[in-house]
Tab-separated table of C-alpha atoms in Angstrom:
chain	number	residue	atom	x	y	z
A	28	UNK	CA	-37.004	-62.248	25.212
A	29	UNK	CA	-34.060	-61.104	23.089
A	30	UNK	CA	-31.165	-63.127	24.486
A	31	UNK	CA	-27.960	-61.404	25.473
A	32	UNK	CA	-26.080	-64.096	23.547
A	33	UNK	CA	-27.630	-67.061	21.751
A	34	UNK	CA	-24.796	-69.611	21.790
A	35	UNK	CA	-27.002	-72.382	20.469
A	36	UNK	CA	-27.893	-70.361	17.382
A	37	UNK	CA	-24.279	-69.281	16.899
A	38	UNK	CA	-22.884	-72.815	16.941
A	39	UNK	CA	-25.691	-74.406	14.939
A	40	UNK	CA	-24.494	-72.334	11.974
A	41	UNK	CA	-21.499	-74.671	11.846
A	42	UNK	CA	-23.284	-77.881	12.827
A	43	UNK	CA	-22.275	-79.895	9.768
A	44	UNK	CA	-18.597	-78.907	9.937
A	45	UNK	CA	-18.438	-79.291	13.723
A	46	UNK	CA	-19.990	-82.737	13.477
A	47	UNK	CA	-17.478	-83.716	10.820
A	48	UNK	CA	-14.641	-82.450	13.036
A	49	UNK	CA	-16.019	-84.423	15.992
A	50	UNK	CA	-16.086	-87.682	14.053
A	51	UNK	CA	-12.623	-87.053	12.645
A	52	UNK	CA	-11.174	-86.688	16.145
A	53	UNK	CA	-13.181	-89.612	17.514
A	54	UNK	CA	-12.043	-91.887	14.718
A	55	UNK	CA	-8.420	-90.811	15.069
A	56	UNK	CA	-8.182	-92.111	18.639
A	57	UNK	CA	-5.807	-89.214	19.454
A	58	UNK	CA	-7.118	-86.585	21.867
A	59	UNK	CA	-4.196	-84.473	23.145
A	60	UNK	CA	-1.205	-82.741	21.514
A	61	UNK	CA	-1.930	-84.153	18.089
A	62	UNK	CA	-2.471	-83.045	14.516
A	63	UNK	CA	-5.648	-81.062	15.192
A	64	UNK	CA	-3.857	-78.869	17.729
A	65	UNK	CA	-0.843	-78.477	15.470
A	66	UNK	CA	-3.114	-77.437	12.612
A	67	UNK	CA	-4.973	-74.890	14.718
A	68	UNK	CA	-1.740	-73.477	16.137
A	69	UNK	CA	-0.384	-72.965	12.623
A	70	UNK	CA	-3.617	-71.435	11.368
A	71	UNK	CA	-3.988	-69.102	14.329
A	72	UNK	CA	-0.348	-68.007	14.044
A	73	UNK	CA	-0.949	-67.131	10.406
A	74	UNK	CA	-4.153	-65.308	11.272
A	75	UNK	CA	-2.562	-63.238	14.055
A	76	UNK	CA	0.720	-62.693	12.249
A	77	UNK	CA	2.934	-64.287	14.908
A	78	UNK	CA	5.653	-66.939	14.944
A	79	UNK	CA	4.163	-69.170	17.639
A	80	UNK	CA	0.763	-70.214	18.937
A	81	UNK	CA	0.562	-72.642	21.852
A	82	UNK	CA	-2.834	-74.038	22.770
A	83	UNK	CA	-3.556	-74.166	26.510
A	84	UNK	CA	-6.531	-74.977	28.701
A	85	UNK	CA	-7.941	-71.458	29.136
A	86	UNK	CA	-7.165	-67.757	28.962
A	87	UNK	CA	-6.069	-67.445	32.597
A	88	UNK	CA	-3.544	-70.229	32.134
A	89	UNK	CA	-2.262	-68.468	29.023
A	90	UNK	CA	-1.428	-65.294	30.944
A	91	UNK	CA	-0.146	-67.163	33.988
A	92	UNK	CA	2.166	-69.330	31.904
A	93	UNK	CA	3.604	-66.347	30.023
A	94	UNK	CA	4.723	-64.789	33.295
A	95	UNK	CA	5.938	-68.152	34.577
A	96	UNK	CA	7.903	-68.606	31.362
A	97	UNK	CA	9.664	-65.296	31.836
A	98	UNK	CA	10.489	-66.328	35.408
A	99	UNK	CA	12.064	-69.566	34.192
A	100	UNK	CA	14.136	-67.550	31.716
A	101	UNK	CA	15.350	-65.285	34.535
A	102	UNK	CA	13.678	-62.187	33.081
A	103	UNK	CA	11.117	-61.881	35.904
A	104	UNK	CA	11.540	-62.803	39.540
A	105	UNK	CA	9.199	-62.908	42.515
A	106	UNK	CA	8.420	-59.433	43.837
A	107	UNK	CA	8.797	-57.745	40.448
A	108	UNK	CA	6.013	-55.414	39.332
A	109	UNK	CA	3.728	-55.619	36.317
A	110	UNK	CA	1.568	-52.659	35.337
A	111	UNK	CA	-2.010	-53.697	34.581
A	112	UNK	CA	-5.263	-51.749	34.110
A	113	UNK	CA	-7.465	-51.282	37.152
A	114	UNK	CA	-10.499	-51.756	34.898
A	115	UNK	CA	-10.362	-55.395	33.842
A	116	UNK	CA	-11.654	-58.855	34.592
A	117	UNK	CA	-9.876	-60.296	37.600
A	118	UNK	CA	-8.063	-62.956	35.535
A	119	UNK	CA	-5.563	-60.353	34.313
A	120	UNK	CA	-4.507	-59.652	37.885
A	121	UNK	CA	-4.692	-63.260	39.057
A	122	UNK	CA	-2.062	-64.208	36.483
A	123	UNK	CA	0.348	-61.745	38.067
A	124	UNK	CA	-0.273	-62.512	41.730
A	125	UNK	CA	-0.304	-66.290	41.200
A	126	UNK	CA	3.297	-65.943	40.034
A	127	UNK	CA	4.142	-63.973	43.194
A	128	UNK	CA	4.680	-60.762	41.265
A	129	UNK	CA	3.019	-57.482	42.200
A	130	UNK	CA	0.193	-56.021	40.108
A	131	UNK	CA	0.417	-52.226	39.834
A	132	UNK	CA	-2.989	-50.905	38.831
A	133	UNK	CA	-3.377	-47.983	36.430
A	134	UNK	CA	-6.634	-46.203	35.627
A	135	UNK	CA	-8.336	-46.452	32.215
A	136	UNK	CA	-9.706	-43.844	29.872
A	137	UNK	CA	-13.333	-43.224	30.834
A	138	UNK	CA	-14.675	-43.615	27.303
A	139	UNK	CA	-12.526	-46.295	25.636
A	140	UNK	CA	-12.287	-48.264	28.934
A	141	UNK	CA	-8.707	-49.295	28.127
A	142	UNK	CA	-5.586	-48.393	30.102
A	143	UNK	CA	-4.667	-44.709	29.812
A	144	UNK	CA	-1.126	-44.560	28.378
A	145	UNK	CA	-0.605	-41.046	29.753
A	146	UNK	CA	-0.690	-42.475	33.296
A	147	UNK	CA	1.620	-45.431	32.782
A	148	UNK	CA	5.011	-43.768	33.177
A	149	UNK	CA	4.048	-42.352	36.580
A	150	UNK	CA	3.769	-45.928	37.885
A	151	UNK	CA	7.077	-47.282	36.564
A	152	UNK	CA	9.688	-48.063	39.208
A	153	UNK	CA	13.006	-49.892	39.251
A	154	UNK	CA	11.036	-53.099	39.978
A	155	UNK	CA	8.727	-52.755	36.964
A	156	UNK	CA	9.337	-55.498	34.437
A	157	UNK	CA	6.293	-55.452	32.153
A	158	UNK	CA	3.121	-53.745	31.057
A	159	UNK	CA	0.101	-56.003	30.696
A	160	UNK	CA	-2.490	-54.405	28.435
A	161	UNK	CA	-6.071	-55.645	28.272
A	162	UNK	CA	-7.966	-55.051	25.034
A	163	UNK	CA	-11.196	-54.768	26.956
A	164	UNK	CA	-14.591	-55.458	25.374
A	165	UNK	CA	-12.852	-56.020	22.016
A	166	UNK	CA	-11.001	-52.745	21.401
A	167	UNK	CA	-7.228	-52.596	21.011
A	168	UNK	CA	-5.328	-50.384	23.412
A	169	UNK	CA	-3.101	-47.607	22.089
A	170	UNK	CA	-0.352	-50.087	21.317
A	171	UNK	CA	2.057	-47.765	19.460
A	172	UNK	CA	2.230	-45.562	22.578
A	173	UNK	CA	2.394	-48.516	24.978
A	174	UNK	CA	5.240	-50.037	22.982
A	175	UNK	CA	7.051	-46.688	22.903
A	176	UNK	CA	6.941	-46.516	26.694
A	177	UNK	CA	7.997	-50.166	27.039
A	178	UNK	CA	10.965	-49.657	24.755
A	179	UNK	CA	12.012	-46.521	26.655
A	180	UNK	CA	12.130	-48.422	29.957
A	181	UNK	CA	13.129	-51.843	28.582
A	182	UNK	CA	9.869	-53.509	29.649
A	183	UNK	CA	8.081	-56.557	28.303
A	184	UNK	CA	4.598	-56.067	26.861
A	185	UNK	CA	2.039	-58.779	27.580
A	186	UNK	CA	-1.311	-58.589	25.823
A	187	UNK	CA	-4.524	-59.905	27.330
A	188	UNK	CA	-6.414	-60.629	24.114
A	189	UNK	CA	-9.228	-62.634	25.712
A	190	UNK	CA	-11.889	-60.374	24.177
A	191	UNK	CA	-10.151	-59.094	21.057
A	192	UNK	CA	-9.608	-61.903	18.535
A	193	UNK	CA	-9.081	-60.291	15.142
A	194	UNK	CA	-8.889	-56.670	16.287
A	195	UNK	CA	-6.352	-54.812	14.182
A	196	UNK	CA	-4.466	-51.515	14.168
A	197	UNK	CA	-2.144	-50.323	11.398
A	198	UNK	CA	-2.402	-53.770	9.830
A	199	UNK	CA	-1.235	-55.602	12.961
A	200	UNK	CA	-3.617	-57.846	14.882
A	201	UNK	CA	-4.182	-58.319	18.587
A	202	UNK	CA	-1.626	-60.794	19.866
A	203	UNK	CA	1.129	-59.556	17.573
A	204	UNK	CA	1.834	-56.208	19.246
A	205	UNK	CA	3.444	-57.413	22.457
A	206	UNK	CA	6.212	-59.822	23.352
A	207	UNK	CA	3.577	-62.428	24.182
A	208	UNK	CA	-0.201	-62.578	24.460
A	209	UNK	CA	-2.875	-64.637	26.161
A	210	UNK	CA	-6.085	-65.575	24.331
A	211	UNK	CA	-9.305	-67.105	25.630
A	212	UNK	CA	-11.642	-69.348	23.641
A	213	UNK	CA	-14.353	-69.473	26.302
A	214	UNK	CA	-17.603	-70.392	24.486
A	215	UNK	CA	-18.987	-66.839	24.603
A	216	UNK	CA	-15.983	-65.254	22.876
A	217	UNK	CA	-16.050	-64.102	19.251
A	218	UNK	CA	-13.899	-67.170	18.552
A	219	UNK	CA	-15.313	-69.612	21.056
A	220	UNK	CA	-14.648	-73.287	21.664
A	221	UNK	CA	-17.316	-75.658	22.936
A	222	UNK	CA	-15.646	-75.711	26.342
A	223	UNK	CA	-12.835	-73.786	28.008
A	224	UNK	CA	-9.806	-73.188	25.845
A	225	UNK	CA	-6.967	-70.735	25.384
A	226	UNK	CA	-3.726	-69.994	23.590
A	227	UNK	CA	-0.481	-68.094	23.900
A	228	UNK	CA	0.943	-66.204	20.946
A	229	UNK	CA	4.586	-65.168	20.955
A	230	UNK	CA	7.511	-64.194	18.762
A	231	UNK	CA	10.409	-65.371	20.925
A	232	UNK	CA	11.983	-68.796	20.343
A	233	UNK	CA	13.290	-69.230	23.888
A	234	UNK	CA	9.981	-68.312	25.515
A	235	UNK	CA	8.023	-70.615	23.214
A	236	UNK	CA	10.343	-73.523	24.006
A	237	UNK	CA	9.867	-73.049	27.741
A	238	UNK	CA	6.094	-72.697	27.397
A	239	UNK	CA	5.761	-75.892	25.377
A	240	UNK	CA	7.191	-77.741	28.351
A	241	UNK	CA	5.422	-75.776	31.077
A	242	UNK	CA	1.955	-76.518	29.672
A	243	UNK	CA	2.781	-80.234	29.626
A	244	UNK	CA	3.972	-80.988	33.179
A	245	UNK	CA	7.280	-79.238	32.496
A	246	UNK	CA	8.226	-81.872	29.942
A	247	UNK	CA	9.388	-81.917	26.349
A	248	UNK	CA	9.943	-85.670	26.480
A	249	UNK	CA	7.585	-88.003	28.292
A	250	UNK	CA	8.647	-88.777	31.866
A	251	UNK	CA	11.526	-86.284	31.672
A	252	UNK	CA	10.553	-83.110	33.510
A	253	UNK	CA	12.713	-80.015	33.136
A	254	UNK	CA	10.372	-77.692	35.076
A	255	UNK	CA	7.708	-78.014	37.722
A	256	UNK	CA	5.054	-77.538	35.075
A	257	UNK	CA	1.290	-77.775	34.896
A	258	UNK	CA	-1.312	-79.652	32.887
A	259	UNK	CA	-2.770	-77.014	30.562
A	260	UNK	CA	-3.415	-78.306	27.065
A	261	UNK	CA	-5.993	-77.352	24.463
A	262	UNK	CA	-7.547	-80.711	23.567
A	263	UNK	CA	-7.777	-82.107	20.049
A	264	UNK	CA	-11.568	-81.866	19.863
A	265	UNK	CA	-11.760	-78.179	20.661
A	266	UNK	CA	-8.755	-77.453	18.466
A	267	UNK	CA	-10.708	-79.053	15.622
A	268	UNK	CA	-13.814	-77.023	16.483
A	269	UNK	CA	-11.775	-73.824	16.601
A	270	UNK	CA	-10.261	-74.589	13.221
A	271	UNK	CA	-13.783	-74.677	11.810
A	272	UNK	CA	-14.834	-71.411	13.436
A	273	UNK	CA	-11.581	-69.564	12.705
A	274	UNK	CA	-12.453	-69.649	8.985
A	275	UNK	CA	-15.507	-67.520	9.702
A	276	UNK	CA	-14.067	-65.145	12.303
A	277	UNK	CA	-13.711	-62.181	9.959
A	278	UNK	CA	-17.356	-62.583	8.900
A	279	UNK	CA	-18.363	-62.738	12.571
A	280	UNK	CA	-16.487	-59.504	13.241
A	281	UNK	CA	-18.063	-57.814	10.213
A	282	UNK	CA	-21.581	-58.669	11.398
A	283	UNK	CA	-20.862	-57.553	14.951
A	284	UNK	CA	-19.568	-54.240	13.631
A	285	UNK	CA	-22.795	-53.791	11.703
A	286	UNK	CA	-24.804	-54.243	14.907
A	287	UNK	CA	-22.465	-51.921	16.820
A	288	UNK	CA	-22.674	-49.233	14.151
A	289	UNK	CA	-26.455	-49.268	14.364
A	290	UNK	CA	-26.276	-48.898	18.142
A	291	UNK	CA	-23.759	-46.061	17.851
A	292	UNK	CA	-25.685	-44.197	15.168
A	293	UNK	CA	-29.261	-44.769	16.311
A	294	UNK	CA	-29.292	-44.838	20.114
A	295	UNK	CA	-30.235	-41.287	21.053
A	296	UNK	CA	-31.222	-41.517	24.720
A	297	UNK	CA	-29.503	-38.782	26.767
A	298	UNK	CA	-29.532	-41.167	29.731
A	299	UNK	CA	-27.118	-43.582	28.030
A	300	UNK	CA	-23.402	-42.997	27.398
A	301	UNK	CA	-22.122	-44.821	24.331
A	302	UNK	CA	-18.570	-46.204	23.983
A	303	UNK	CA	-15.862	-44.372	22.075
A	304	UNK	CA	-14.089	-46.193	19.266
A	305	UNK	CA	-10.725	-44.954	18.050
A	306	UNK	CA	-10.666	-46.812	14.733
A	307	UNK	CA	-13.209	-49.138	13.143
A	308	UNK	CA	-10.729	-51.967	12.605
A	309	UNK	CA	-9.426	-51.802	16.174
A	310	UNK	CA	-12.746	-52.907	17.730
A	311	UNK	CA	-14.322	-56.343	17.244
A	312	UNK	CA	-17.237	-55.798	19.659
A	313	UNK	CA	-16.994	-58.809	21.904
A	314	UNK	CA	-19.198	-56.690	24.143
A	315	UNK	CA	-21.190	-53.530	23.505
A	316	UNK	CA	-21.027	-51.529	26.716
A	317	UNK	CA	-23.146	-48.510	27.596
A	318	UNK	CA	-23.114	-46.527	30.817
A	319	UNK	CA	-26.070	-45.227	32.799
A	320	UNK	CA	-26.151	-43.334	36.093
A	321	UNK	CA	-29.014	-45.525	37.274
A	322	UNK	CA	-27.900	-48.796	35.733
A	323	UNK	CA	-30.154	-51.122	37.718
A	324	UNK	CA	-33.219	-49.110	36.737
A	325	UNK	CA	-32.223	-49.244	33.063
A	326	UNK	CA	-31.537	-52.980	33.291
A	327	UNK	CA	-34.906	-53.614	34.916
A	328	UNK	CA	-36.622	-51.498	32.271
A	329	UNK	CA	-34.940	-53.422	29.456
A	330	UNK	CA	-35.790	-56.768	31.047
A	331	UNK	CA	-39.420	-55.676	31.293
A	332	UNK	CA	-39.244	-54.913	27.573
A	333	UNK	CA	-37.947	-58.443	26.829
A	334	UNK	CA	-34.301	-57.420	26.343
A	335	UNK	CA	-31.714	-59.410	28.305
A	336	UNK	CA	-28.582	-57.558	29.468
A	337	UNK	CA	-25.559	-58.415	31.608
A	338	UNK	CA	-23.087	-56.434	33.707
A	339	UNK	CA	-19.366	-56.712	32.867
A	340	UNK	CA	-18.284	-56.256	35.631
A	341	UNK	CA	-20.087	-55.133	38.812
A	342	UNK	CA	-17.076	-55.110	41.187
A	343	UNK	CA	-13.612	-53.825	40.208
A	344	UNK	CA	-10.647	-56.070	41.048
A	345	UNK	CA	-9.297	-53.781	43.793
A	346	UNK	CA	-12.605	-54.065	45.660
A	347	UNK	CA	-12.770	-57.867	45.551
A	348	UNK	CA	-12.433	-59.893	48.750
A	349	UNK	CA	-9.692	-61.901	47.027
A	350	UNK	CA	-7.508	-58.764	47.048
A	351	UNK	CA	-8.071	-57.363	50.524
A	352	UNK	CA	-4.660	-55.726	50.374
A	353	UNK	CA	-5.970	-53.495	47.564
A	354	UNK	CA	-9.360	-52.689	49.073
A	355	UNK	CA	-8.209	-49.384	50.572
A	356	UNK	CA	-7.060	-47.987	47.223
A	357	UNK	CA	-9.279	-45.636	45.248
A	358	UNK	CA	-9.512	-45.808	41.482
A	359	UNK	CA	-12.420	-43.436	40.820
A	360	UNK	CA	-12.578	-43.864	37.041
A	361	UNK	CA	-12.661	-47.651	37.313
A	362	UNK	CA	-15.201	-47.456	40.107
A	363	UNK	CA	-17.441	-45.231	37.976
A	364	UNK	CA	-17.185	-47.658	35.075
A	365	UNK	CA	-17.975	-50.708	37.179
A	366	UNK	CA	-20.879	-48.875	38.802
A	367	UNK	CA	-22.475	-47.732	35.533
A	368	UNK	CA	-21.710	-50.237	32.745
A	369	UNK	CA	-24.372	-52.399	31.139
A	370	UNK	CA	-23.813	-54.835	28.258
A	371	UNK	CA	-26.418	-54.848	25.488
A	372	UNK	CA	-27.128	-57.928	23.361
A	373	UNK	CA	-24.358	-58.329	20.803
A	374	UNK	CA	-23.780	-61.190	18.381
A	375	UNK	CA	-23.482	-62.052	14.731
A	376	UNK	CA	-26.819	-63.900	14.715
A	377	UNK	CA	-29.015	-61.012	15.851
A	378	UNK	CA	-31.728	-60.049	13.391
A	379	UNK	CA	-32.299	-56.501	12.165
A	380	UNK	CA	-35.663	-56.552	13.891
A	381	UNK	CA	-34.052	-57.449	17.211
A	382	UNK	CA	-31.512	-54.647	16.880
A	383	UNK	CA	-34.265	-52.203	15.920
A	384	UNK	CA	-36.347	-53.203	18.930
A	385	UNK	CA	-33.436	-52.717	21.339
A	386	UNK	CA	-32.677	-49.275	19.910
A	387	UNK	CA	-36.336	-48.261	20.057
A	388	UNK	CA	-36.745	-49.459	23.628
A	389	UNK	CA	-33.631	-47.566	24.801
A	390	UNK	CA	-34.682	-44.394	23.007
A	391	UNK	CA	-37.983	-44.492	24.892
A	392	UNK	CA	-36.224	-44.904	28.233
A	393	UNK	CA	-36.792	-42.156	30.769
A	394	UNK	CA	-35.106	-42.537	34.108
């Protein structure tokens, strides 16, 4: 069976350096908010081209804390609206609703899967305070147009970069386009920790100062709590692991692009719709998504041919039981995407033979 993602093989590439990092942290006796985190935050800031990186516990916390930070600064208040794509993982929307703000869902483009900028302005009201973009599957949204709209209406731009580490457009990386951005280092990401992990990138001094306290019980100084904060800290061990893997991220992206380019150029089945990429550098291929009218049949066929696939994601957020108040809305483009998408194996450790087999199997598919 060709695995969808072979995490063991991916991480064993770095075994010697990861082991060294483990022993360094163990021997230091310091496990939270120490030198390893500071080093990673500096390195990731330099990589993304931002002023601040703040390590947190996971990608959801990153987005949630950004919105909370803006509330503490008086920029957002409960009941305000944030525009967010209707085609996304539910975490993007959870971050909004958990702060008691209102998510306003906007349809994506059917072929890039990212929010359609031409629809955004129709959803802006006097209560709109921000646009949250999601660089889904690894491709940057049309950020010049999103930022133009945000500037026109004086809105904040929050990036959900959970799947887009290293994606770039016009020389600017994911996480540097908006006012602030949330990043996930879940183990399966292109830059993955060995547990949950996340980070916030930002340019603004005041926001960064608030967030440093919010992630640490609302405290800058031990036992002195300015805010009703949370415990959301990227630990020293995973910061050290991420420092190792960050050095190789551009190589990881290069190899994933090579796999993606073979898929794009060699998959010929008329029963499969391939993704559209706007620019090579703007997509880092966290996931390679195809669409098929009879997805389950295609998935079963591929499984029978020893090719493992996954579905990202089977149910759109507005149809989830967690958001019953949205269940009556219709977002036909998102619903089509969620009904048809199938994720093919994609990683930097796939062999040419594995890629060739997948392409051959798909090209022989007949629904």
